[in-house]
Amino acid sequence: MKIFHEHPIRILRYSVKNIWLLIFPLLRGLRVFWLDKDWFYNWIRGAWWDILVICVIILFGYVRWNCSAVRITDSALIHDEGIIFRICRTIPYTSISSSTAERPFYLKPFSAVKLRCDTSAGAFNSADMKIMVTENTYAEISKHLPGVKKRNKLEDMPKPTVLSVVLFSIFFSSGFTGTVYIATLFFQGGNIARDIISTSINRITSETSRLSDKMLLKVPDAALGIATLFVASWLISFLINVIRYSRFDVKGDERTLYTSYGILTKREHRIAVSQINYTDIRQNLIMKIFRAVAVHISCSGYGAGRSTLPVLLPVRKEKDLGRELEGVGVFTGVKNEFRPKLTGLWHYIWQPAIISGALIPLYFISVHYFRGLSDLLLFMTVMFEIPAVWFVIVKTAAFFTSGIAVYDDKIMVRCCKWSRFHIIIAERRKLVKLELEQTLFQKIGKRCSVSLWFEGEEKKKFKVKSFDELNAKKISELLDHNAHISANLGTKKFF
Amino acid sequence: MRAVIVIVSLVLIGIIYHYIPMQNVVIASSLVIITAALIAVLIYLPLYLSSIKYTVTDTEIIKSSGVFLKFNQSIKHSSIQYTTVIKTPMSDKTGINMLILHVFGGQMSLPFLDLSAVREIILLSGSTGGEDV
């Protein structure tokens, strides 16, 4: 067994927790400032008190650091911490689902590594063990963590290119399409609104012309500001993603996957293949048209950090996904065994279709009552009609591509969430919950929705709508679930 | 725990005595607090502590506890992912330690254990690190 302390820079981190003690020097400063004429002299004279408080803060940090130890045994990684209440956390190497070594640029001069170990236990977004160690200590720990063996290395593992990282950053940067759209709405809507309102008021009286110049011209300024904010926030998000995912590298063998990326902050992930809950191949409509995909995985701890994505392969052509990835659960070319019923199209598109259809009569009604605002109303109708029609197209595509396939020991679910398409591939044993849902209308049409949940810290639901009742029953039986027994499928009984 | 209850009761009585000028109310409130504290310290706590039972079988760990409501929880050894031991000052003498077993989807905490029992449960459950506690 080897025992190490955490990196000495951790003293600062532990000290920060007692920063509230600075309230005492602050109170002293305030008292001297308000009550004394010679406040500066008195403040300097009592500076020993401030220094003492800062020393106490650092001393607390030092004692906490000194009480914190990392023990490396042959079977487990142990972290001891706490001064009065001693906490001893023991994680066996075999339970580690993923580990992340993070080297932020500001810690590089100190050779410090932030290490995060996760198991399948615990809550989402919280690491089971989080320590900061020196490079030497990390090297010692790494010997015990699962690694990619050169002998068994998967040679055909697709290598992400610069273009794929840039495209990934474009598509996955905080609502790309939405941001551009909202920005346009504000830019253009602002101009039209300004023109119409200014002209209308000018017509009423010349006095209001001055008023409109003074007051109402601020409307487009606000719109411009909001639009710029949207575009700027997207650009920042895009730049952060490019910097974060640049130099993306992925390699693996049958037992472990290794990914590393980042320019300013270098991140290394080791993922135990056996602990991967499911593979999630994501697309949006544009990516679907160009047959491009982004491969994500669900594994406890991977991509669970703040604003990081559990990406395994950034944007790639679907046909370029090699067969070597089958070892880690990425299968391509598997056809849907069960598809939605043809009569179920309406169930997919009814919400955007109703909105899309209602906007046109709504426009004519509005114009009838507010004639002066007809240009603005037309613009707004068009701007709202476009996403509605877009969603009709997305949901129609979802209807034709959704489905479920059960083969070997695997299950593949093709579904659509909001505007994103997912292909979920998981082992059957990873399926934890299956739900069959039927409304009265679906009962009449003999249709049924199937929802599935898989193992993982984050509980995500994947729903495929409008299966034939009998197909839903078959799926439930194939997956060894009994949801169909109480669902009255295939009978006329609803209640 | 008993000391905490006694201290909290005394503080409550002190606050009532200080802020409420009516002597009858102070006496009645104090009596109620003292009765509740006595019931908690002399009856409920001993019953609760004696009701806590941990059973380790070949395949699972079972925890039973509760006085008015009985709770029985069990977890399989195979679902334990990692363990956390919380030691209090002088826990060798007081026997106040807590073992937390982290499993898929949750955790089970086993309080009021002496260190030898903690080690034994970890070893019996097949988890690693029992000897390092």
PDB file of N, CA and C in Angstrom, chain B residues 39-130:
ATOM      1  N   ILE B  39     -39.239  11.204  27.950  1.00  0.00           N
ATOM      2  CA  ILE B  39     -39.749  10.075  27.137  1.00  0.00           C
ATOM      3  C   ILE B  39     -38.735   9.714  26.052  1.00  0.00           C
ATOM      4  N   ALA B  40     -38.192  10.769  25.399  1.00  0.00           N
ATOM      5  CA  ALA B  40     -37.230  10.518  24.321  1.00  0.00           C
ATOM      6  C   ALA B  40     -35.971   9.851  24.855  1.00  0.00           C
ATOM      7  N   VAL B  41     -35.464  10.400  25.963  1.00  0.00           N
ATOM      8  CA  VAL B  41     -34.177   9.904  26.485  1.00  0.00           C
ATOM      9  C   VAL B  41     -34.320   8.536  27.147  1.00  0.00           C
ATOM     10  N   LEU B  42     -35.374   8.366  27.926  1.00  0.00           N
ATOM     11  CA  LEU B  42     -35.470   7.132  28.717  1.00  0.00           C
ATOM     12  C   LEU B  42     -36.243   6.000  28.029  1.00  0.00           C
ATOM     13  N   ILE B  43     -37.137   6.357  27.129  1.00  0.00           N
ATOM     14  CA  ILE B  43     -37.941   5.282  26.520  1.00  0.00           C
ATOM     15  C   ILE B  43     -37.641   5.108  25.024  1.00  0.00           C
ATOM     16  N   TYR B  44     -37.827   6.231  24.245  1.00  0.00           N
ATOM     17  CA  TYR B  44     -37.739   6.075  22.775  1.00  0.00           C
ATOM     18  C   TYR B  44     -36.336   5.693  22.312  1.00  0.00           C
ATOM     19  N   LEU B  45     -35.328   6.449  22.799  1.00  0.00           N
ATOM     20  CA  LEU B  45     -33.963   6.191  22.315  1.00  0.00           C
ATOM     21  C   LEU B  45     -33.481   4.772  22.632  1.00  0.00           C
ATOM     22  N   PRO B  46     -33.649   4.304  23.891  1.00  0.00           N
ATOM     23  CA  PRO B  46     -33.211   2.920  24.158  1.00  0.00           C
ATOM     24  C   PRO B  46     -33.955   1.905  23.285  1.00  0.00           C
ATOM     25  N   LEU B  47     -35.266   2.165  23.088  1.00  0.00           N
ATOM     26  CA  LEU B  47     -36.045   1.240  22.237  1.00  0.00           C
ATOM     27  C   LEU B  47     -35.550   1.277  20.796  1.00  0.00           C
ATOM     28  N   TYR B  48     -35.280   2.529  20.326  1.00  0.00           N
ATOM     29  CA  TYR B  48     -34.826   2.672  18.935  1.00  0.00           C
ATOM     30  C   TYR B  48     -33.470   1.996  18.739  1.00  0.00           C
ATOM     31  N   LEU B  49     -32.553   2.277  19.690  1.00  0.00           N
ATOM     32  CA  LEU B  49     -31.211   1.699  19.548  1.00  0.00           C
ATOM     33  C   LEU B  49     -31.249   0.174  19.614  1.00  0.00           C
ATOM     34  N   SER B  50     -32.123  -0.336  20.509  1.00  0.00           N
ATOM     35  CA  SER B  50     -32.189  -1.806  20.610  1.00  0.00           C
ATOM     36  C   SER B  50     -32.898  -2.436  19.405  1.00  0.00           C
ATOM     37  N   SER B  51     -33.672  -1.595  18.670  1.00  0.00           N
ATOM     38  CA  SER B  51     -34.389  -2.150  17.514  1.00  0.00           C
ATOM     39  C   SER B  51     -33.489  -2.262  16.276  1.00  0.00           C
ATOM     40  N   ILE B  52     -32.349  -1.522  16.292  1.00  0.00           N
ATOM     41  CA  ILE B  52     -31.463  -1.552  15.108  1.00  0.00           C
ATOM     42  C   ILE B  52     -30.730  -2.897  15.073  1.00  0.00           C
ATOM     43  N   LYS B  53     -30.893  -3.571  13.955  1.00  0.00           N
ATOM     44  CA  LYS B  53     -30.248  -4.887  13.819  1.00  0.00           C
ATOM     45  C   LYS B  53     -29.723  -5.034  12.395  1.00  0.00           C
ATOM     46  N   TYR B  54     -28.471  -5.456  12.285  1.00  0.00           N
ATOM     47  CA  TYR B  54     -27.891  -5.697  10.962  1.00  0.00           C
ATOM     48  C   TYR B  54     -27.593  -7.180  10.810  1.00  0.00           C
ATOM     49  N   THR B  55     -28.073  -7.754   9.731  1.00  0.00           N
ATOM     50  CA  THR B  55     -27.824  -9.178   9.469  1.00  0.00           C
ATOM     51  C   THR B  55     -27.075  -9.299   8.142  1.00  0.00           C
ATOM     52  N   VAL B  56     -25.982 -10.027   8.181  1.00  0.00           N
ATOM     53  CA  VAL B  56     -25.226 -10.247   6.938  1.00  0.00           C
ATOM     54  C   VAL B  56     -25.357 -11.718   6.565  1.00  0.00           C
ATOM     55  N   THR B  57     -26.003 -11.985   5.431  1.00  0.00           N
ATOM     56  CA  THR B  57     -26.119 -13.367   4.953  1.00  0.00           C
ATOM     57  C   THR B  57     -25.077 -13.588   3.843  1.00  0.00           C
ATOM     58  N   ASP B  58     -25.142 -14.725   3.209  1.00  0.00           N
ATOM     59  CA  ASP B  58     -24.178 -15.007   2.134  1.00  0.00           C
ATOM     60  C   ASP B  58     -24.366 -14.080   0.948  1.00  0.00           C
ATOM     61  N   THR B  59     -25.606 -13.625   0.750  1.00  0.00           N
ATOM     62  CA  THR B  59     -25.881 -12.837  -0.460  1.00  0.00           C
ATOM     63  C   THR B  59     -26.268 -11.386  -0.191  1.00  0.00           C
ATOM     64  N   GLU B  60     -26.764 -11.092   1.014  1.00  0.00           N
ATOM     65  CA  GLU B  60     -27.242  -9.714   1.230  1.00  0.00           C
ATOM     66  C   GLU B  60     -27.029  -9.201   2.653  1.00  0.00           C
ATOM     67  N   ILE B  61     -27.191  -7.896   2.788  1.00  0.00           N
ATOM     68  CA  ILE B  61     -27.120  -7.254   4.101  1.00  0.00           C
ATOM     69  C   ILE B  61     -28.519  -6.730   4.411  1.00  0.00           C
ATOM     70  N   ILE B  62     -29.032  -7.094   5.595  1.00  0.00           N
ATOM     71  CA  ILE B  62     -30.391  -6.673   5.952  1.00  0.00           C
ATOM     72  C   ILE B  62     -30.316  -5.742   7.166  1.00  0.00           C
ATOM     73  N   LYS B  63     -31.022  -4.617   7.061  1.00  0.00           N
ATOM     74  CA  LYS B  63     -31.053  -3.661   8.176  1.00  0.00           C
ATOM     75  C   LYS B  63     -32.490  -3.554   8.670  1.00  0.00           C
ATOM     76  N   SER B  64     -32.693  -3.757   9.963  1.00  0.00           N
ATOM     77  CA  SER B  64     -34.034  -3.602  10.544  1.00  0.00           C
ATOM     78  C   SER B  64     -33.956  -2.542  11.632  1.00  0.00           C
ATOM     79  N   SER B  65     -34.920  -1.650  11.635  1.00  0.00           N
ATOM     80  CA  SER B  65     -34.931  -0.610  12.675  1.00  0.00           C
ATOM     81  C   SER B  65     -36.341  -0.039  12.824  1.00  0.00           C
ATOM     82  N   GLY B  66     -36.533   0.760  13.855  1.00  0.00           N
ATOM     83  CA  GLY B  66     -37.811   1.440  14.057  1.00  0.00           C
ATOM     84  C   GLY B  66     -38.535   0.984  15.309  1.00  0.00           C
ATOM     85  N   VAL B  67     -39.238   1.956  15.934  1.00  0.00           N
ATOM     86  CA  VAL B  67     -39.991   1.642  17.157  1.00  0.00           C
ATOM     87  C   VAL B  67     -41.477   1.558  16.814  1.00  0.00           C
ATOM     88  N   PHE B  68     -42.028   2.669  16.348  1.00  0.00           N
ATOM     89  CA  PHE B  68     -43.453   2.664  16.000  1.00  0.00           C
ATOM     90  C   PHE B  68     -43.657   2.174  14.566  1.00  0.00           C
ATOM     91  N   LEU B  69     -42.743   2.540  13.712  1.00  0.00           N
ATOM     92  CA  LEU B  69     -42.772   2.059  12.323  1.00  0.00           C
ATOM     93  C   LEU B  69     -41.529   1.202  12.112  1.00  0.00           C
ATOM     94  N   LYS B  70     -41.734   0.012  11.644  1.00  0.00           N
ATOM     95  CA  LYS B  70     -40.591  -0.891  11.447  1.00  0.00           C
ATOM     96  C   LYS B  70     -40.103  -0.798  10.003  1.00  0.00           C
ATOM     97  N   PHE B  71     -38.821  -0.648   9.832  1.00  0.00           N
ATOM     98  CA  PHE B  71     -38.232  -0.612   8.490  1.00  0.00           C
ATOM     99  C   PHE B  71     -37.301  -1.805   8.311  1.00  0.00           C
ATOM    100  N   ASN B  72     -37.441  -2.465   7.188  1.00  0.00           N
ATOM    101  CA  ASN B  72     -36.520  -3.554   6.855  1.00  0.00           C
ATOM    102  C   ASN B  72     -35.975  -3.287   5.463  1.00  0.00           C
ATOM    103  N   GLN B  73     -34.686  -3.109   5.384  1.00  0.00           N
ATOM    104  CA  GLN B  73     -34.061  -2.853   4.080  1.00  0.00           C
ATOM    105  C   GLN B  73     -33.034  -3.937   3.811  1.00  0.00           C
ATOM    106  N   SER B  74     -32.896  -4.295   2.558  1.00  0.00           N
ATOM    107  CA  SER B  74     -31.847  -5.268   2.228  1.00  0.00           C
ATOM    108  C   SER B  74     -31.177  -4.875   0.919  1.00  0.00           C
ATOM    109  N   ILE B  75     -29.892  -5.132   0.870  1.00  0.00           N
ATOM    110  CA  ILE B  75     -29.167  -4.898  -0.396  1.00  0.00           C
ATOM    111  C   ILE B  75     -28.282  -6.112  -0.672  1.00  0.00           C
ATOM    112  N   LYS B  76     -28.101  -6.378  -1.955  1.00  0.00           N
ATOM    113  CA  LYS B  76     -27.273  -7.520  -2.321  1.00  0.00           C
ATOM    114  C   LYS B  76     -25.796  -7.119  -2.301  1.00  0.00           C
ATOM    115  N   HIS B  77     -24.963  -8.079  -1.898  1.00  0.00           N
ATOM    116  CA  HIS B  77     -23.517  -7.801  -1.882  1.00  0.00           C
ATOM    117  C   HIS B  77     -23.039  -7.383  -3.268  1.00  0.00           C
ATOM    118  N   SER B  78     -23.608  -8.020  -4.291  1.00  0.00           N
ATOM    119  CA  SER B  78     -23.127  -7.778  -5.657  1.00  0.00           C
ATOM    120  C   SER B  78     -23.433  -6.362  -6.146  1.00  0.00           C
ATOM    121  N   SER B  79     -24.400  -5.701  -5.484  1.00  0.00           N
ATOM    122  CA  SER B  79     -24.744  -4.357  -5.955  1.00  0.00           C
ATOM    123  C   SER B  79     -23.914  -3.270  -5.267  1.00  0.00           C
ATOM    124  N   ILE B  80     -23.089  -3.656  -4.292  1.00  0.00           N
ATOM    125  CA  ILE B  80     -22.277  -2.635  -3.596  1.00  0.00           C
ATOM    126  C   ILE B  80     -21.162  -2.177  -4.512  1.00  0.00           C
ATOM    127  N   GLN B  81     -21.098  -0.870  -4.725  1.00  0.00           N
ATOM    128  CA  GLN B  81     -20.076  -0.314  -5.601  1.00  0.00           C
ATOM    129  C   GLN B  81     -18.862   0.190  -4.816  1.00  0.00           C
ATOM    130  N   TYR B  82     -19.141   0.901  -3.729  1.00  0.00           N
ATOM    131  CA  TYR B  82     -18.037   1.333  -2.874  1.00  0.00           C
ATOM    132  C   TYR B  82     -18.566   1.686  -1.488  1.00  0.00           C
ATOM    133  N   THR B  83     -17.650   1.887  -0.547  1.00  0.00           N
ATOM    134  CA  THR B  83     -18.075   2.110   0.837  1.00  0.00           C
ATOM    135  C   THR B  83     -17.466   3.396   1.393  1.00  0.00           C
ATOM    136  N   THR B  84     -18.168   3.976   2.349  1.00  0.00           N
ATOM    137  CA  THR B  84     -17.634   5.131   3.076  1.00  0.00           C
ATOM    138  C   THR B  84     -17.798   4.862   4.571  1.00  0.00           C
ATOM    139  N   VAL B  85     -16.715   5.107   5.315  1.00  0.00           N
ATOM    140  CA  VAL B  85     -16.784   4.938   6.776  1.00  0.00           C
ATOM    141  C   VAL B  85     -16.583   6.305   7.409  1.00  0.00           C
ATOM    142  N   ILE B  86     -17.493   6.694   8.300  1.00  0.00           N
ATOM    143  CA  ILE B  86     -17.348   7.973   9.015  1.00  0.00           C
ATOM    144  C   ILE B  86     -17.045   7.659  10.474  1.00  0.00           C
ATOM    145  N   LYS B  87     -15.861   8.130  10.891  1.00  0.00           N
ATOM    146  CA  LYS B  87     -15.433   7.856  12.268  1.00  0.00           C
ATOM    147  C   LYS B  87     -15.560   9.126  13.101  1.00  0.00           C
ATOM    148  N   THR B  88     -16.112   9.001  14.319  1.00  0.00           N
ATOM    149  CA  THR B  88     -16.238  10.164  15.204  1.00  0.00           C
ATOM    150  C   THR B  88     -15.053  10.172  16.169  1.00  0.00           C
ATOM    151  N   PRO B  89     -14.805  11.306  16.840  1.00  0.00           N
ATOM    152  CA  PRO B  89     -13.681  11.328  17.785  1.00  0.00           C
ATOM    153  C   PRO B  89     -13.873  10.264  18.881  1.00  0.00           C
ATOM    154  N   MET B  90     -12.838   9.623  19.232  1.00  0.00           N
ATOM    155  CA  MET B  90     -12.815   8.548  20.245  1.00  0.00           C
ATOM    156  C   MET B  90     -13.794   7.423  19.898  1.00  0.00           C
ATOM    157  N   SER B  91     -13.923   7.160  18.643  1.00  0.00           N
ATOM    158  CA  SER B  91     -14.906   6.147  18.236  1.00  0.00           C
ATOM    159  C   SER B  91     -14.524   4.747  18.708  1.00  0.00           C
ATOM    160  N   ASP B  92     -13.226   4.565  19.022  1.00  0.00           N
ATOM    161  CA  ASP B  92     -12.806   3.263  19.559  1.00  0.00           C
ATOM    162  C   ASP B  92     -13.544   2.963  20.860  1.00  0.00           C
ATOM    163  N   LYS B  93     -13.766   4.051  21.655  1.00  0.00           N
ATOM    164  CA  LYS B  93     -14.421   3.861  22.956  1.00  0.00           C
ATOM    165  C   LYS B  93     -15.936   4.017  22.865  1.00  0.00           C
ATOM    166  N   THR B  94     -16.376   4.997  22.080  1.00  0.00           N
ATOM    167  CA  THR B  94     -17.829   5.247  22.015  1.00  0.00           C
ATOM    168  C   THR B  94     -18.548   4.284  21.068  1.00  0.00           C
ATOM    169  N   GLY B  95     -17.852   3.800  20.083  1.00  0.00           N
ATOM    170  CA  GLY B  95     -18.473   2.895  19.103  1.00  0.00           C
ATOM    171  C   GLY B  95     -19.414   3.614  18.165  1.00  0.00           C
ATOM    172  N   ILE B  96     -19.258   4.940  18.068  1.00  0.00           N
ATOM    173  CA  ILE B  96     -20.137   5.675  17.156  1.00  0.00           C
ATOM    174  C   ILE B  96     -19.421   5.871  15.812  1.00  0.00           C
ATOM    175  N   ASN B  97     -19.663   4.970  14.936  1.00  0.00           N
ATOM    176  CA  ASN B  97     -19.139   5.063  13.569  1.00  0.00           C
ATOM    177  C   ASN B  97     -20.298   4.795  12.629  1.00  0.00           C
ATOM    178  N   MET B  98     -20.131   5.227  11.423  1.00  0.00           N
ATOM    179  CA  MET B  98     -21.189   4.951  10.444  1.00  0.00           C
ATOM    180  C   MET B  98     -20.587   4.351   9.175  1.00  0.00           C
ATOM    181  N   LEU B  99     -21.229   3.307   8.697  1.00  0.00           N
ATOM    182  CA  LEU B  99     -20.793   2.695   7.439  1.00  0.00           C
ATOM    183  C   LEU B  99     -21.861   2.989   6.389  1.00  0.00           C
ATOM    184  N   ILE B 100     -21.439   3.545   5.266  1.00  0.00           N
ATOM    185  CA  ILE B 100     -22.389   3.813   4.176  1.00  0.00           C
ATOM    186  C   ILE B 100     -22.023   2.915   2.999  1.00  0.00           C
ATOM    187  N   LEU B 101     -23.000   2.130   2.572  1.00  0.00           N
ATOM    188  CA  LEU B 101     -22.782   1.245   1.431  1.00  0.00           C
ATOM    189  C   LEU B 101     -23.432   1.889   0.212  1.00  0.00           C
ATOM    190  N   HIS B 102     -22.632   2.219  -0.775  1.00  0.00           N
ATOM    191  CA  HIS B 102     -23.160   2.857  -1.987  1.00  0.00           C
ATOM    192  C   HIS B 102     -23.486   1.779  -3.009  1.00  0.00           C
ATOM    193  N   VAL B 103     -24.733   1.747  -3.417  1.00  0.00           N
ATOM    194  CA  VAL B 103     -25.179   0.708  -4.358  1.00  0.00           C
ATOM    195  C   VAL B 103     -25.802   1.370  -5.584  1.00  0.00           C
ATOM    196  N   PHE B 104     -26.123   0.550  -6.602  1.00  0.00           N
ATOM    197  CA  PHE B 104     -26.787   1.080  -7.791  1.00  0.00           C
ATOM    198  C   PHE B 104     -28.059   1.815  -7.348  1.00  0.00           C
ATOM    199  N   GLY B 105     -28.169   3.044  -7.698  1.00  0.00           N
ATOM    200  CA  GLY B 105     -29.414   3.765  -7.444  1.00  0.00           C
ATOM    201  C   GLY B 105     -29.621   4.257  -6.030  1.00  0.00           C
ATOM    202  N   GLY B 106     -28.643   4.143  -5.163  1.00  0.00           N
ATOM    203  CA  GLY B 106     -28.861   4.655  -3.814  1.00  0.00           C
ATOM    204  C   GLY B 106     -27.773   4.243  -2.849  1.00  0.00           C
ATOM    205  N   GLN B 107     -28.127   4.293  -1.574  1.00  0.00           N
ATOM    206  CA  GLN B 107     -27.151   3.917  -0.551  1.00  0.00           C
ATOM    207  C   GLN B 107     -27.860   3.415   0.700  1.00  0.00           C
ATOM    208  N   MET B 108     -27.134   2.667   1.511  1.00  0.00           N
ATOM    209  CA  MET B 108     -27.697   2.231   2.794  1.00  0.00           C
ATOM    210  C   MET B 108     -26.700   2.617   3.875  1.00  0.00           C
ATOM    211  N   SER B 109     -27.182   3.365   4.887  1.00  0.00           N
ATOM    212  CA  SER B 109     -26.262   3.754   5.958  1.00  0.00           C
ATOM    213  C   SER B 109     -26.511   2.897   7.191  1.00  0.00           C
ATOM    214  N   LEU B 110     -25.422   2.443   7.782  1.00  0.00           N
ATOM    215  CA  LEU B 110     -25.505   1.611   8.980  1.00  0.00           C
ATOM    216  C   LEU B 110     -24.835   2.371  10.129  1.00  0.00           C
ATOM    217  N   PRO B 111     -25.628   3.116  10.935  1.00  0.00           N
ATOM    218  CA  PRO B 111     -25.016   3.903  12.009  1.00  0.00           C
ATOM    219  C   PRO B 111     -24.780   3.081  13.285  1.00  0.00           C
ATOM    220  N   PHE B 112     -24.111   3.700  14.241  1.00  0.00           N
ATOM    221  CA  PHE B 112     -23.843   3.140  15.571  1.00  0.00           C
ATOM    222  C   PHE B 112     -23.145   1.777  15.510  1.00  0.00           C
ATOM    223  N   LEU B 113     -22.035   1.739  14.832  1.00  0.00           N
ATOM    224  CA  LEU B 113     -21.269   0.488  14.731  1.00  0.00           C
ATOM    225  C   LEU B 113     -19.883   0.714  15.305  1.00  0.00           C
ATOM    226  N   ASP B 114     -19.352  -0.295  16.017  1.00  0.00           N
ATOM    227  CA  ASP B 114     -17.941  -0.129  16.397  1.00  0.00           C
ATOM    228  C   ASP B 114     -17.064  -0.561  15.224  1.00  0.00           C
ATOM    229  N   LEU B 115     -15.789  -0.170  15.302  1.00  0.00           N
ATOM    230  CA  LEU B 115     -14.915  -0.357  14.136  1.00  0.00           C
ATOM    231  C   LEU B 115     -14.752  -1.817  13.733  1.00  0.00           C
ATOM    232  N   SER B 116     -14.727  -2.705  14.753  1.00  0.00           N
ATOM    233  CA  SER B 116     -14.557  -4.130  14.412  1.00  0.00           C
ATOM    234  C   SER B 116     -15.770  -4.634  13.621  1.00  0.00           C
ATOM    235  N   ALA B 117     -16.972  -4.131  14.003  1.00  0.00           N
ATOM    236  CA  ALA B 117     -18.184  -4.533  13.271  1.00  0.00           C
ATOM    237  C   ALA B 117     -18.154  -3.984  11.846  1.00  0.00           C
ATOM    238  N   VAL B 118     -17.645  -2.736  11.709  1.00  0.00           N
ATOM    239  CA  VAL B 118     -17.534  -2.138  10.372  1.00  0.00           C
ATOM    240  C   VAL B 118     -16.652  -3.007   9.494  1.00  0.00           C
ATOM    241  N   ARG B 119     -15.484  -3.369  10.039  1.00  0.00           N
ATOM    242  CA  ARG B 119     -14.538  -4.209   9.274  1.00  0.00           C
ATOM    243  C   ARG B 119     -15.187  -5.533   8.897  1.00  0.00           C
ATOM    244  N   GLU B 120     -15.885  -6.129   9.864  1.00  0.00           N
ATOM    245  CA  GLU B 120     -16.482  -7.452   9.635  1.00  0.00           C
ATOM    246  C   GLU B 120     -17.549  -7.387   8.541  1.00  0.00           C
ATOM    247  N   ILE B 121     -18.391  -6.348   8.596  1.00  0.00           N
ATOM    248  CA  ILE B 121     -19.455  -6.225   7.577  1.00  0.00           C
ATOM    249  C   ILE B 121     -18.835  -6.037   6.187  1.00  0.00           C
ATOM    250  N   ILE B 122     -17.793  -5.196   6.118  1.00  0.00           N
ATOM    251  CA  ILE B 122     -17.155  -4.960   4.807  1.00  0.00           C
ATOM    252  C   ILE B 122     -16.559  -6.265   4.276  1.00  0.00           C
ATOM    253  N   LEU B 123     -15.893  -7.000   5.157  1.00  0.00           N
ATOM    254  CA  LEU B 123     -15.272  -8.254   4.706  1.00  0.00           C
ATOM    255  C   LEU B 123     -16.327  -9.280   4.304  1.00  0.00           C
ATOM    256  N   LEU B 124     -17.391  -9.405   5.143  1.00  0.00           N
ATOM    257  CA  LEU B 124     -18.438 -10.395   4.846  1.00  0.00           C
ATOM    258  C   LEU B 124     -19.190 -10.065   3.546  1.00  0.00           C
ATOM    259  N   SER B 125     -19.297  -8.763   3.279  1.00  0.00           N
ATOM    260  CA  SER B 125     -20.035  -8.384   2.069  1.00  0.00           C
ATOM    261  C   SER B 125     -19.189  -8.551   0.807  1.00  0.00           C
ATOM    262  N   GLY B 126     -17.929  -8.902   1.000  1.00  0.00           N
ATOM    263  CA  GLY B 126     -17.058  -9.130  -0.162  1.00  0.00           C
ATOM    264  C   GLY B 126     -16.495  -7.849  -0.733  1.00  0.00           C
ATOM    265  N   SER B 127     -16.748  -6.699  -0.058  1.00  0.00           N
ATOM    266  CA  SER B 127     -16.181  -5.436  -0.533  1.00  0.00           C
ATOM    267  C   SER B 127     -14.719  -5.354  -0.114  1.00  0.00           C
ATOM    268  N   THR B 128     -14.012  -4.476  -0.779  1.00  0.00           N
ATOM    269  CA  THR B 128     -12.601  -4.320  -0.425  1.00  0.00           C
ATOM    270  C   THR B 128     -12.433  -3.147   0.531  1.00  0.00           C
ATOM    271  N   GLY B 129     -11.320  -3.155   1.241  1.00  0.00           N
ATOM    272  CA  GLY B 129     -10.977  -2.011   2.085  1.00  0.00           C
ATOM    273  C   GLY B 129     -11.317  -2.189   3.551  1.00  0.00           C
ATOM    274  N   GLY B 130     -11.909  -3.322   3.946  1.00  0.00           N
ATOM    275  CA  GLY B 130     -12.282  -3.540   5.341  1.00  0.00           C
ATOM    276  C   GLY B 130     -11.076  -3.490   6.262  1.00  0.00           C
TER     277      GLY B 130
END
